[in-house]
PDB file of C-alpha atoms in Angstrom:
ATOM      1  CA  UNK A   1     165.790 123.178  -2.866  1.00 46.00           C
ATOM      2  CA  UNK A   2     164.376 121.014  -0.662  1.00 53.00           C
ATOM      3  CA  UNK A   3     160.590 120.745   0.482  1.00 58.00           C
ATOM      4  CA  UNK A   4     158.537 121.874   3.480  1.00 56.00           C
ATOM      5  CA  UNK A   5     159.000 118.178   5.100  1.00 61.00           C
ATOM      6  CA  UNK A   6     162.427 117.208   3.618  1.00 70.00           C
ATOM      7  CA  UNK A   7     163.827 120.258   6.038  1.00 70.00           C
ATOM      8  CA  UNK A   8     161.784 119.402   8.542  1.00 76.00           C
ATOM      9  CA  UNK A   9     163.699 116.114   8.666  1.00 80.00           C
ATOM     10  CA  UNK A  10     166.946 117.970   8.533  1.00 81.00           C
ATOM     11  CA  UNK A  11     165.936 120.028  11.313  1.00 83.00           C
ATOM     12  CA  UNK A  12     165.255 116.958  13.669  1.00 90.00           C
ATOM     13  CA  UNK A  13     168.443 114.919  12.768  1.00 91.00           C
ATOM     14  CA  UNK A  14     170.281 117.864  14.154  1.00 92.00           C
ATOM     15  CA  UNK A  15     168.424 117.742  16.856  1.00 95.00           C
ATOM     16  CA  UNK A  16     168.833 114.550  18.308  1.00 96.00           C
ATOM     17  CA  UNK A  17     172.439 114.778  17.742  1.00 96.00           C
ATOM     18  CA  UNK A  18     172.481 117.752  19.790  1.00 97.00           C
ATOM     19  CA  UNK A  19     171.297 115.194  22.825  1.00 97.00           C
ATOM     20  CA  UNK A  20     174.991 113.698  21.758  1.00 96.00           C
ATOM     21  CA  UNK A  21     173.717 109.925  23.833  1.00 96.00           C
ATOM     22  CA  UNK A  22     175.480 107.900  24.901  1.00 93.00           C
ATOM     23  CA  UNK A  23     173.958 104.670  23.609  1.00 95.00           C
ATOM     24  CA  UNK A  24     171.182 105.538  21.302  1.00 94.00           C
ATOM     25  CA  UNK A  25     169.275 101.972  21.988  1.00 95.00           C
ATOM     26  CA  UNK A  26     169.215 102.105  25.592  1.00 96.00           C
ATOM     27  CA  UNK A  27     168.254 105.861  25.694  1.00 97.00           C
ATOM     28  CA  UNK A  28     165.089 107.631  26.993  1.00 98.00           C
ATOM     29  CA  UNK A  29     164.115 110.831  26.107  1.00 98.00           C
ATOM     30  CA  UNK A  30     161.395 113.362  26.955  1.00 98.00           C
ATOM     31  CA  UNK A  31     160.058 115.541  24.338  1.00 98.00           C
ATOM     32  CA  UNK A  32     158.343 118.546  25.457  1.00 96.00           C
ATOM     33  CA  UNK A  33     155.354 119.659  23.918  1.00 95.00           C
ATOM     34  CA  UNK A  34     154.979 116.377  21.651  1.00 96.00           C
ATOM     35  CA  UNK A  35     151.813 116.836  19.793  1.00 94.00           C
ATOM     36  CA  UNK A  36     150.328 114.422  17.576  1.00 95.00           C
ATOM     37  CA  UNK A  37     153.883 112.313  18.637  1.00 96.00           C
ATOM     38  CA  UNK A  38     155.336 112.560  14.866  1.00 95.00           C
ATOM     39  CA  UNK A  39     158.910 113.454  16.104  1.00 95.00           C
ATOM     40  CA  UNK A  40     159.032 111.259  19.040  1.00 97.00           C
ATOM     41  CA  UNK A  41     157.978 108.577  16.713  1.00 96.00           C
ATOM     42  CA  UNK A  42     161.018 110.151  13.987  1.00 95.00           C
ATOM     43  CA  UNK A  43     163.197 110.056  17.218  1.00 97.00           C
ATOM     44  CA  UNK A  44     162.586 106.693  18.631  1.00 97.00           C
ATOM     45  CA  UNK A  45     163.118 105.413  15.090  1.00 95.00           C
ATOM     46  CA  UNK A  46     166.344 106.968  14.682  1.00 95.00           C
ATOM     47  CA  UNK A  47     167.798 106.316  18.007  1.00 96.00           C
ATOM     48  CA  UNK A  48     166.105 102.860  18.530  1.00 96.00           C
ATOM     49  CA  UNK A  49     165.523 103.765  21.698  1.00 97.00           C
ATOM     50  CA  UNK A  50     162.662 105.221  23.918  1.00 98.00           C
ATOM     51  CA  UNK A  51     160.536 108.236  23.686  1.00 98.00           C
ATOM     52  CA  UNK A  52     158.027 109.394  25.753  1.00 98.00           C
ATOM     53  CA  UNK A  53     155.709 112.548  25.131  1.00 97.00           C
ATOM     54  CA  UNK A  54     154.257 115.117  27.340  1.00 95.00           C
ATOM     55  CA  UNK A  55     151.211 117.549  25.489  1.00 96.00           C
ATOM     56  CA  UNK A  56     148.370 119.738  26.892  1.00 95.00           C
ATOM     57  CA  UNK A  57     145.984 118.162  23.955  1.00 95.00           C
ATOM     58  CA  UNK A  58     143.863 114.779  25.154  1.00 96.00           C
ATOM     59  CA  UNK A  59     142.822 115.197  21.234  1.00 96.00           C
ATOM     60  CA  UNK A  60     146.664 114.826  20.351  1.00 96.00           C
ATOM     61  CA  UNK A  61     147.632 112.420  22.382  1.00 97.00           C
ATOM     62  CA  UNK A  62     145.323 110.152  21.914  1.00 97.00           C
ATOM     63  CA  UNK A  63     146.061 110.756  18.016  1.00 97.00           C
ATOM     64  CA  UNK A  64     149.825 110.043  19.017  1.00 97.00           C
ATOM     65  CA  UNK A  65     148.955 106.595  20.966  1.00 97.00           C
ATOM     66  CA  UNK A  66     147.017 105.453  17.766  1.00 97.00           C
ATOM     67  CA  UNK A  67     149.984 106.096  15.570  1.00 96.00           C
ATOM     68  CA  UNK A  68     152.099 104.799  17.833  1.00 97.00           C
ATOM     69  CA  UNK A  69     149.922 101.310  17.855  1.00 97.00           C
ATOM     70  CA  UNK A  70     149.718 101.394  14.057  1.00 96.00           C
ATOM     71  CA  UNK A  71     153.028 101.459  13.946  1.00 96.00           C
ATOM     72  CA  UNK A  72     153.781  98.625  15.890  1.00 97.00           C
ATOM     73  CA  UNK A  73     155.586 100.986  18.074  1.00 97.00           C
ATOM     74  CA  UNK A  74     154.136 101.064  21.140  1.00 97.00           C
ATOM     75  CA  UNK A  75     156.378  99.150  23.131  1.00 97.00           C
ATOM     76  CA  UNK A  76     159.017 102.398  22.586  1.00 97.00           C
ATOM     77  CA  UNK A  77     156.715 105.469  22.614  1.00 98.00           C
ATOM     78  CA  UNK A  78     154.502 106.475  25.646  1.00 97.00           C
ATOM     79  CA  UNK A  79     152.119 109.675  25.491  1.00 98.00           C
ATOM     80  CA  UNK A  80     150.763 111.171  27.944  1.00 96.00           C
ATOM     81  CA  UNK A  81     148.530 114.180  28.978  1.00 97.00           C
ATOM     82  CA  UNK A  82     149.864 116.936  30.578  1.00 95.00           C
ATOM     83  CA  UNK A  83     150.684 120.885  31.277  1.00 93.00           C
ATOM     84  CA  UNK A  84     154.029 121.604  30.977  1.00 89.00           C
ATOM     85  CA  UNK A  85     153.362 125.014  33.588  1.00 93.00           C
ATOM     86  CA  UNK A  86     152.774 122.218  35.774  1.00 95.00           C
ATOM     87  CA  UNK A  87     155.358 119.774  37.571  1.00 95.00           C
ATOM     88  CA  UNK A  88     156.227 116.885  35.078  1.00 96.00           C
ATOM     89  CA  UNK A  89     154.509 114.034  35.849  1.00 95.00           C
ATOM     90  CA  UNK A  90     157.730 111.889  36.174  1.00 97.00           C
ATOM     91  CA  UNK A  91     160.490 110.681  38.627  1.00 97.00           C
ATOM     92  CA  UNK A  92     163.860 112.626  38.969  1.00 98.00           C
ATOM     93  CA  UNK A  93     166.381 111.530  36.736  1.00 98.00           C
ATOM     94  CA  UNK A  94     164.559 109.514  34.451  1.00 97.00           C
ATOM     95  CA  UNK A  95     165.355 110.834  30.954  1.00 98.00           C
ATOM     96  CA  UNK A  96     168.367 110.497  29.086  1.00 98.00           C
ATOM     97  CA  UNK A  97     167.539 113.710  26.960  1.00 98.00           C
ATOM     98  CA  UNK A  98     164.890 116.012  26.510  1.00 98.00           C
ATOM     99  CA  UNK A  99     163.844 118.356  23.636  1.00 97.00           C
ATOM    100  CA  UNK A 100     161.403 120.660  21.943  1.00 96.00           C
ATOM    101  CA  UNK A 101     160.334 121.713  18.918  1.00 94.00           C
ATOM    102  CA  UNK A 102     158.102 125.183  18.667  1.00 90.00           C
ATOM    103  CA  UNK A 103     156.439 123.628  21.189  1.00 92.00           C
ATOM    104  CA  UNK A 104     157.483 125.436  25.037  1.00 95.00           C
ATOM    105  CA  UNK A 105     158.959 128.519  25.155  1.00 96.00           C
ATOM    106  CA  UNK A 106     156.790 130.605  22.622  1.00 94.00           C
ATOM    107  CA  UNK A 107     154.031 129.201  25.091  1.00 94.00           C
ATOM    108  CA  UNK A 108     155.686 131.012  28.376  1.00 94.00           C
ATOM    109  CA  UNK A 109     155.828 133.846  30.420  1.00 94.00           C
ATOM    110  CA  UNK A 110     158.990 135.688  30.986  1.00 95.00           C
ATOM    111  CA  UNK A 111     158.031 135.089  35.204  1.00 96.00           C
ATOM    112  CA  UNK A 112     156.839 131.230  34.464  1.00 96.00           C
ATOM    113  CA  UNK A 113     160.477 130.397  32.979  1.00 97.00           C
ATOM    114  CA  UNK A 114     162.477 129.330  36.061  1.00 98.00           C
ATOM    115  CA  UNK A 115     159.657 126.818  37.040  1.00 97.00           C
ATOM    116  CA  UNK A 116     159.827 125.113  33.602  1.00 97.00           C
ATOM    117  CA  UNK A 117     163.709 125.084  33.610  1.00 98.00           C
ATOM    118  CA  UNK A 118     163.602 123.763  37.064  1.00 98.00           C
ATOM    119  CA  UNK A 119     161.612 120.890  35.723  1.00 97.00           C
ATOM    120  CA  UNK A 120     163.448 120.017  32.785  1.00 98.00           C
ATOM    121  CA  UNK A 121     166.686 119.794  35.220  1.00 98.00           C
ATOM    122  CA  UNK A 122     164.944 117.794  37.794  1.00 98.00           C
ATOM    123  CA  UNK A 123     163.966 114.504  35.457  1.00 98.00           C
ATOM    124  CA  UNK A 124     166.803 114.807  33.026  1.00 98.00           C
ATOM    125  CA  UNK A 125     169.693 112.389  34.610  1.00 98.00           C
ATOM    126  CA  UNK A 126     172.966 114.133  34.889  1.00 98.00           C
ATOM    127  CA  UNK A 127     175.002 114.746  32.236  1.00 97.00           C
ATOM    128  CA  UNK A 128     172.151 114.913  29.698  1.00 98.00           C
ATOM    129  CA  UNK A 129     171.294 117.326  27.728  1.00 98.00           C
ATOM    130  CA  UNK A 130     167.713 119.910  26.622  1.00 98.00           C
ATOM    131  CA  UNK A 131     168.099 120.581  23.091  1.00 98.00           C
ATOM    132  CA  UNK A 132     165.345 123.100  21.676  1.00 97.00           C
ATOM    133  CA  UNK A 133     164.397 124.415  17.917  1.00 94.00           C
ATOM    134  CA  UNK A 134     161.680 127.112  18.961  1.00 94.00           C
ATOM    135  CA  UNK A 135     160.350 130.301  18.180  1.00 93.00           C
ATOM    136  CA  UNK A 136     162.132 132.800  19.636  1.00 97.00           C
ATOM    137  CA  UNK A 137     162.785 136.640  18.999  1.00 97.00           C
ATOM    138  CA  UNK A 138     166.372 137.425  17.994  1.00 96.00           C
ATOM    139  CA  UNK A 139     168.792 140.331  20.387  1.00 96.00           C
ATOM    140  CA  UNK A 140     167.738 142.824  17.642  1.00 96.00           C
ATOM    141  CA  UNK A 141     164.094 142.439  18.310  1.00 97.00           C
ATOM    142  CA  UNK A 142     163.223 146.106  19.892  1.00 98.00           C
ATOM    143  CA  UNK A 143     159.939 146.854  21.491  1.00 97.00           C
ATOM    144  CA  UNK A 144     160.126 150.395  21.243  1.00 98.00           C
ATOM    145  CA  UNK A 145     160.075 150.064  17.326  1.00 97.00           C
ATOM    146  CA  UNK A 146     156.853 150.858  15.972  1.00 97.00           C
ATOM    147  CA  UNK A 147     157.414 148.862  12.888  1.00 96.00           C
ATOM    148  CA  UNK A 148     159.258 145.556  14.737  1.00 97.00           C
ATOM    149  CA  UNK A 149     156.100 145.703  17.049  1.00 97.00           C
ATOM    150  CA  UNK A 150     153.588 145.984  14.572  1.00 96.00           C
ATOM    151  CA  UNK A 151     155.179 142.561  12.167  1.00 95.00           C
ATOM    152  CA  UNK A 152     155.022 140.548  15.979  1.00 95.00           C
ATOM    153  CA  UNK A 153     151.202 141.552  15.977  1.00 93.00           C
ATOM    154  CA  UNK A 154     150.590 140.577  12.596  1.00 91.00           C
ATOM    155  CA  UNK A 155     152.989 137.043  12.558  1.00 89.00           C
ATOM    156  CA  UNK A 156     152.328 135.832  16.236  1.00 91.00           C
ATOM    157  CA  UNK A 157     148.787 134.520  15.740  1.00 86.00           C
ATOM    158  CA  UNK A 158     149.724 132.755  12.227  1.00 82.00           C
ATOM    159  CA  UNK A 159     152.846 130.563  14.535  1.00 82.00           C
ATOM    160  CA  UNK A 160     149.721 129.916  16.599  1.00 82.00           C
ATOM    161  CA  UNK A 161     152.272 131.216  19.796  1.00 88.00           C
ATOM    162  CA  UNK A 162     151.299 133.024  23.058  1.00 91.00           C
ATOM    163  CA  UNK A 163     154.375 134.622  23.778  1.00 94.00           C
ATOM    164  CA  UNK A 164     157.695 136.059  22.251  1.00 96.00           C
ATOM    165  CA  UNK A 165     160.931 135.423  24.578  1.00 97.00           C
ATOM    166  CA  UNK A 166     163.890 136.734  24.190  1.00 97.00           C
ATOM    167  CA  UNK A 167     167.134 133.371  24.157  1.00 98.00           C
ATOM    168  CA  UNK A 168     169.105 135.271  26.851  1.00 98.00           C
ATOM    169  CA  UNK A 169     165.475 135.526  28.375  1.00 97.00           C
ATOM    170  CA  UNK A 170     165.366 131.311  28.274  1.00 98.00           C
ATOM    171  CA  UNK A 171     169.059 130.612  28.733  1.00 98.00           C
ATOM    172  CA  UNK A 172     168.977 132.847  32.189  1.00 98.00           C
ATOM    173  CA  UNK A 173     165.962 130.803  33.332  1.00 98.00           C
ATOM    174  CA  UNK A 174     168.099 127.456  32.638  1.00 98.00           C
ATOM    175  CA  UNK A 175     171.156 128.536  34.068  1.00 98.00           C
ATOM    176  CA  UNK A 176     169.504 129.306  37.096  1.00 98.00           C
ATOM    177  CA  UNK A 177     168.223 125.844  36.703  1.00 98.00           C
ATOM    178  CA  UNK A 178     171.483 124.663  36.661  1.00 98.00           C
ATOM    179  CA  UNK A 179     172.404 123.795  33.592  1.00 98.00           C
ATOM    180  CA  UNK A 180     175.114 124.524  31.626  1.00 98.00           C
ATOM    181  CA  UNK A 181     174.695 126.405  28.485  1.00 98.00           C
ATOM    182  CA  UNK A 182     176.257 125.273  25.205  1.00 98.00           C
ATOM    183  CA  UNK A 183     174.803 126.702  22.372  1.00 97.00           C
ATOM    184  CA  UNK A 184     172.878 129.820  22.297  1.00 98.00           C
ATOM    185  CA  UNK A 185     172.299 130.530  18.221  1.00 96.00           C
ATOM    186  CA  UNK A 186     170.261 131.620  15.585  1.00 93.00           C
ATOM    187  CA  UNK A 187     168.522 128.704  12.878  1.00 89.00           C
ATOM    188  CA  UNK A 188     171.389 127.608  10.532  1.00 81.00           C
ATOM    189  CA  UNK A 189     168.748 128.174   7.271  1.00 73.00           C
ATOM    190  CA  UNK A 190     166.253 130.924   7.275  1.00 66.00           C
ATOM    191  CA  UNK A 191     162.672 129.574   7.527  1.00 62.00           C
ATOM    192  CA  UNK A 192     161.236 132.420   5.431  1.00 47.00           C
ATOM    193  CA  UNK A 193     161.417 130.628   1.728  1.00 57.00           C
ATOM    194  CA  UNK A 194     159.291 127.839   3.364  1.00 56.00           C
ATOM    195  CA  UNK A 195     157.326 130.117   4.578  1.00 58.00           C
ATOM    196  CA  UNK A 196     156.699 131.633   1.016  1.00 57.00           C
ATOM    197  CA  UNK A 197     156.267 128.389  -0.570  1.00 58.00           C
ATOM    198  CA  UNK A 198     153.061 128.193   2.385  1.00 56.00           C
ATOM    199  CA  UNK A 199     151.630 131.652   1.643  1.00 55.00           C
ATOM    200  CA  UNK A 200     151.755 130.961  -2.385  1.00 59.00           C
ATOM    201  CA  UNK A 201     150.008 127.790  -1.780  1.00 54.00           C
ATOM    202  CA  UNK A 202     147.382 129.779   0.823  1.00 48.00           C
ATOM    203  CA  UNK A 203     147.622 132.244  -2.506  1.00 53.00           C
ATOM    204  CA  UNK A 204     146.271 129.771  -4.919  1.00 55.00           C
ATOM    205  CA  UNK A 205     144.036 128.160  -2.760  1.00 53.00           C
ATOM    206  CA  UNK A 206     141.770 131.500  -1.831  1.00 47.00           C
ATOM    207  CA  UNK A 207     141.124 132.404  -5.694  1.00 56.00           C
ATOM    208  CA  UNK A 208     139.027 128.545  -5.303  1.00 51.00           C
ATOM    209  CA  UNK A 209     137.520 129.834  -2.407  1.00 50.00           C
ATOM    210  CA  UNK A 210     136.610 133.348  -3.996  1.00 53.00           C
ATOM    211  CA  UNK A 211     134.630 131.400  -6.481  1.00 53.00           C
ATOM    212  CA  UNK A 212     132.769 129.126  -4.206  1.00 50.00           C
ATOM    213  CA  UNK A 213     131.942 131.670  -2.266  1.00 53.00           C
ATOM    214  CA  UNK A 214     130.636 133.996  -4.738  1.00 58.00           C
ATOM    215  CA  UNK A 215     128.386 131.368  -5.617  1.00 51.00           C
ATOM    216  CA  UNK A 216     127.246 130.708  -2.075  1.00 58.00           C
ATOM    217  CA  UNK A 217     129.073 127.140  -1.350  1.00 58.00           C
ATOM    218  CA  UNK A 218     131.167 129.032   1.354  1.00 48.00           C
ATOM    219  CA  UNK A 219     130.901 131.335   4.064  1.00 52.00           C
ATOM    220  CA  UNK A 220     132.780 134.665   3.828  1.00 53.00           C
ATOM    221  CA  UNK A 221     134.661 133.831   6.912  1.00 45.00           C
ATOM    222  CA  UNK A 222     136.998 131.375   5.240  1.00 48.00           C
ATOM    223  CA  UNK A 223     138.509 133.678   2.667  1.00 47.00           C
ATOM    224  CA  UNK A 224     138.793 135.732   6.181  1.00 55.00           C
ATOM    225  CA  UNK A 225     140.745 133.364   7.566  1.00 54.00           C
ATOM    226  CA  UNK A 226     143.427 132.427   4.518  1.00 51.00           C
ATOM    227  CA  UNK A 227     143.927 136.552   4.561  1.00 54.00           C
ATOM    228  CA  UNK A 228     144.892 136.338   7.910  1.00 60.00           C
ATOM    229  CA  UNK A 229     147.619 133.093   7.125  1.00 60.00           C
ATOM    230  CA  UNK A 230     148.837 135.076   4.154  1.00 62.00           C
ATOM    231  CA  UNK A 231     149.233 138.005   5.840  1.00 69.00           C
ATOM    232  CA  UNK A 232     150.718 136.788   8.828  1.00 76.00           C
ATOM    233  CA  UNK A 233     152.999 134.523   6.533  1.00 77.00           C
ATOM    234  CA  UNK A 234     153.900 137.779   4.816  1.00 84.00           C
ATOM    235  CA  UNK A 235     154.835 139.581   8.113  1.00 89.00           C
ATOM    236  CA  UNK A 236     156.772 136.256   9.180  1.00 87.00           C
ATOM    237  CA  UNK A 237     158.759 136.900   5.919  1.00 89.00           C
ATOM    238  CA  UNK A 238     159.990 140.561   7.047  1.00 91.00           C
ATOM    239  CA  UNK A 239     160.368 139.765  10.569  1.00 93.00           C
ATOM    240  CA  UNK A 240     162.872 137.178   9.756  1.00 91.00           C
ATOM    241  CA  UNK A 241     164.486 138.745   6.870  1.00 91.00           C
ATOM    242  CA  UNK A 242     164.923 141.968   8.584  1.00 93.00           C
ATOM    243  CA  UNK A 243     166.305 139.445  11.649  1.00 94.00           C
ATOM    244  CA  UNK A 244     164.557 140.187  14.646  1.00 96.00           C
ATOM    245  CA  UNK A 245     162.696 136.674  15.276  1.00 95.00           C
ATOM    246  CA  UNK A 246     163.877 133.356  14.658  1.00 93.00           C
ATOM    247  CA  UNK A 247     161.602 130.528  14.097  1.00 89.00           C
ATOM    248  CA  UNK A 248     164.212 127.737  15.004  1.00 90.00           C
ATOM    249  CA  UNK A 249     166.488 129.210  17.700  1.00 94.00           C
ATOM    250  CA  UNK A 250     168.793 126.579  18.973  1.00 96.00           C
ATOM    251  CA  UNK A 251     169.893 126.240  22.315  1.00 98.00           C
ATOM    252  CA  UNK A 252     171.460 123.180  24.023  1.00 98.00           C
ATOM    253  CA  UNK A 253     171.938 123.301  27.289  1.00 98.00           C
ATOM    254  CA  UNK A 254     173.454 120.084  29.507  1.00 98.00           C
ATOM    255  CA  UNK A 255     172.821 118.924  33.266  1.00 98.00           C
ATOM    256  CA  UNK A 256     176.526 119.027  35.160  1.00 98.00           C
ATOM    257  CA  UNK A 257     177.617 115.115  35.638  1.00 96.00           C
ATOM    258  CA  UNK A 258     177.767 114.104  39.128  1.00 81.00           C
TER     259      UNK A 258
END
């Protein structure tokens, strides 16, 4: 089976192939929510082309610029800082793509959706595409059961999201955007065994820190802290297995050519 970053990898190369460009070399995309940059870097490699990333983080950005300088690939990646509940600080029809990875949507309001959709439409040049692998909750997701509401309590805080939309939620917000959607679907592997392979190694790790604590290296509040990761790993586990959340959704949706 493969490892926590060999599906990671997987994951992306879909991804980008979901954008379906053009001409990979003389293509520009946006990613949404880039982080430290790692994808966008992954992507621009890929592609050849351009990447540039948009993140609330000063911290991570910054972190992405110095990779991207290390790399010698600064002349194809371009970070910078920004809220994505805010207009995008870029010209209309300037991207060639756009994506996100657990990044956006898990970070939304149901009421704050159109304005982000509206966005993502505006700078994206027509005929291109959003592509998205995010947390999302699945149709079978119920509110009004006790048990589905009390694994989102438990999991939410350990995928370190703010909010749990619904895709029809996301894929209303987009069409009222304008797009056009084309794929609307669960992940196409379960993240769950990953997701065990985390909470064993969380496992192993807290019998080290039940030691050095007992002997007064470390405070109490770190053992604390794993319980909460291997709980809320645990409660990821039945969530997904019992398929009511999703933690790589995939939508595509494209901008109408002119």
């Amino acid at each position: 089976s493969k490892g926590l970053f060999d599906n990671q990898l997987i994951c992306e190369q879909a991804l980008l192939q979901e954008l379906n460009l053009r001409d990979l070399k003389s293509s520009h995309l946006l990613d949404m929510g880039c982080g430290r940059g790692r994808i966008a870097h992954y992507f621009a490699t890929l592609s050849g082309g351009k990447v540039s990333g948009y993140n609330i983080d000063p911290n991570q950005i910054e972190n992405a610029i110095d990779w991207a300088a290390e790399t010698n690939m600064s002349d194809r990646l371009d970070f910078k800082v920004g809220d994505h509940h805010e207009p995008l600080d870029y010209d209309s029809e300037s991207f060639d793509g756009c994506f996100s990875v657990q990044a956006v949507w898990p970070f939304f309001k149901k009421e704050e959706l159109d304005d982000c959709a509206r966005e993502m439409y505006r700078v994206l040049k027509p005929g291109s595409r959003y592509a998205c692998s995010e947390y999302l909750l699945s149709p079978y997701f119920d509110w009004n059961n006790q048990e589905h509401v009390a694994l989102h309590k438990t999991y939410l805080p350990t995928l370190a999201a703010t909010q749990s939309m619904y895709p029809a939620d996301v894929c209303a917000a987009l069409e009222r955007a304008g797009f056009k959607i084309l794929t609307s679907a669960p992940s196409k592997k379960p993240a769950w065994p990953i997701c065990e392979q985390k909470r064993n190694l969380i496992f192993g790790i807290r019998k080290v820190i039940r030691l050095l604590e007992k002997i007064r290296i470390l405070p109490s509040w770190v053992e604390e802290s794993l319980e909460l990761l291997q709980s809320g790993g645990q409660a990821w586990t039945d969530a997904e297995k019992a398929k009511i959340a999703d933690l790589n959704w995939r939508i595509v949706a494209e901008k109408p050519a002119v």
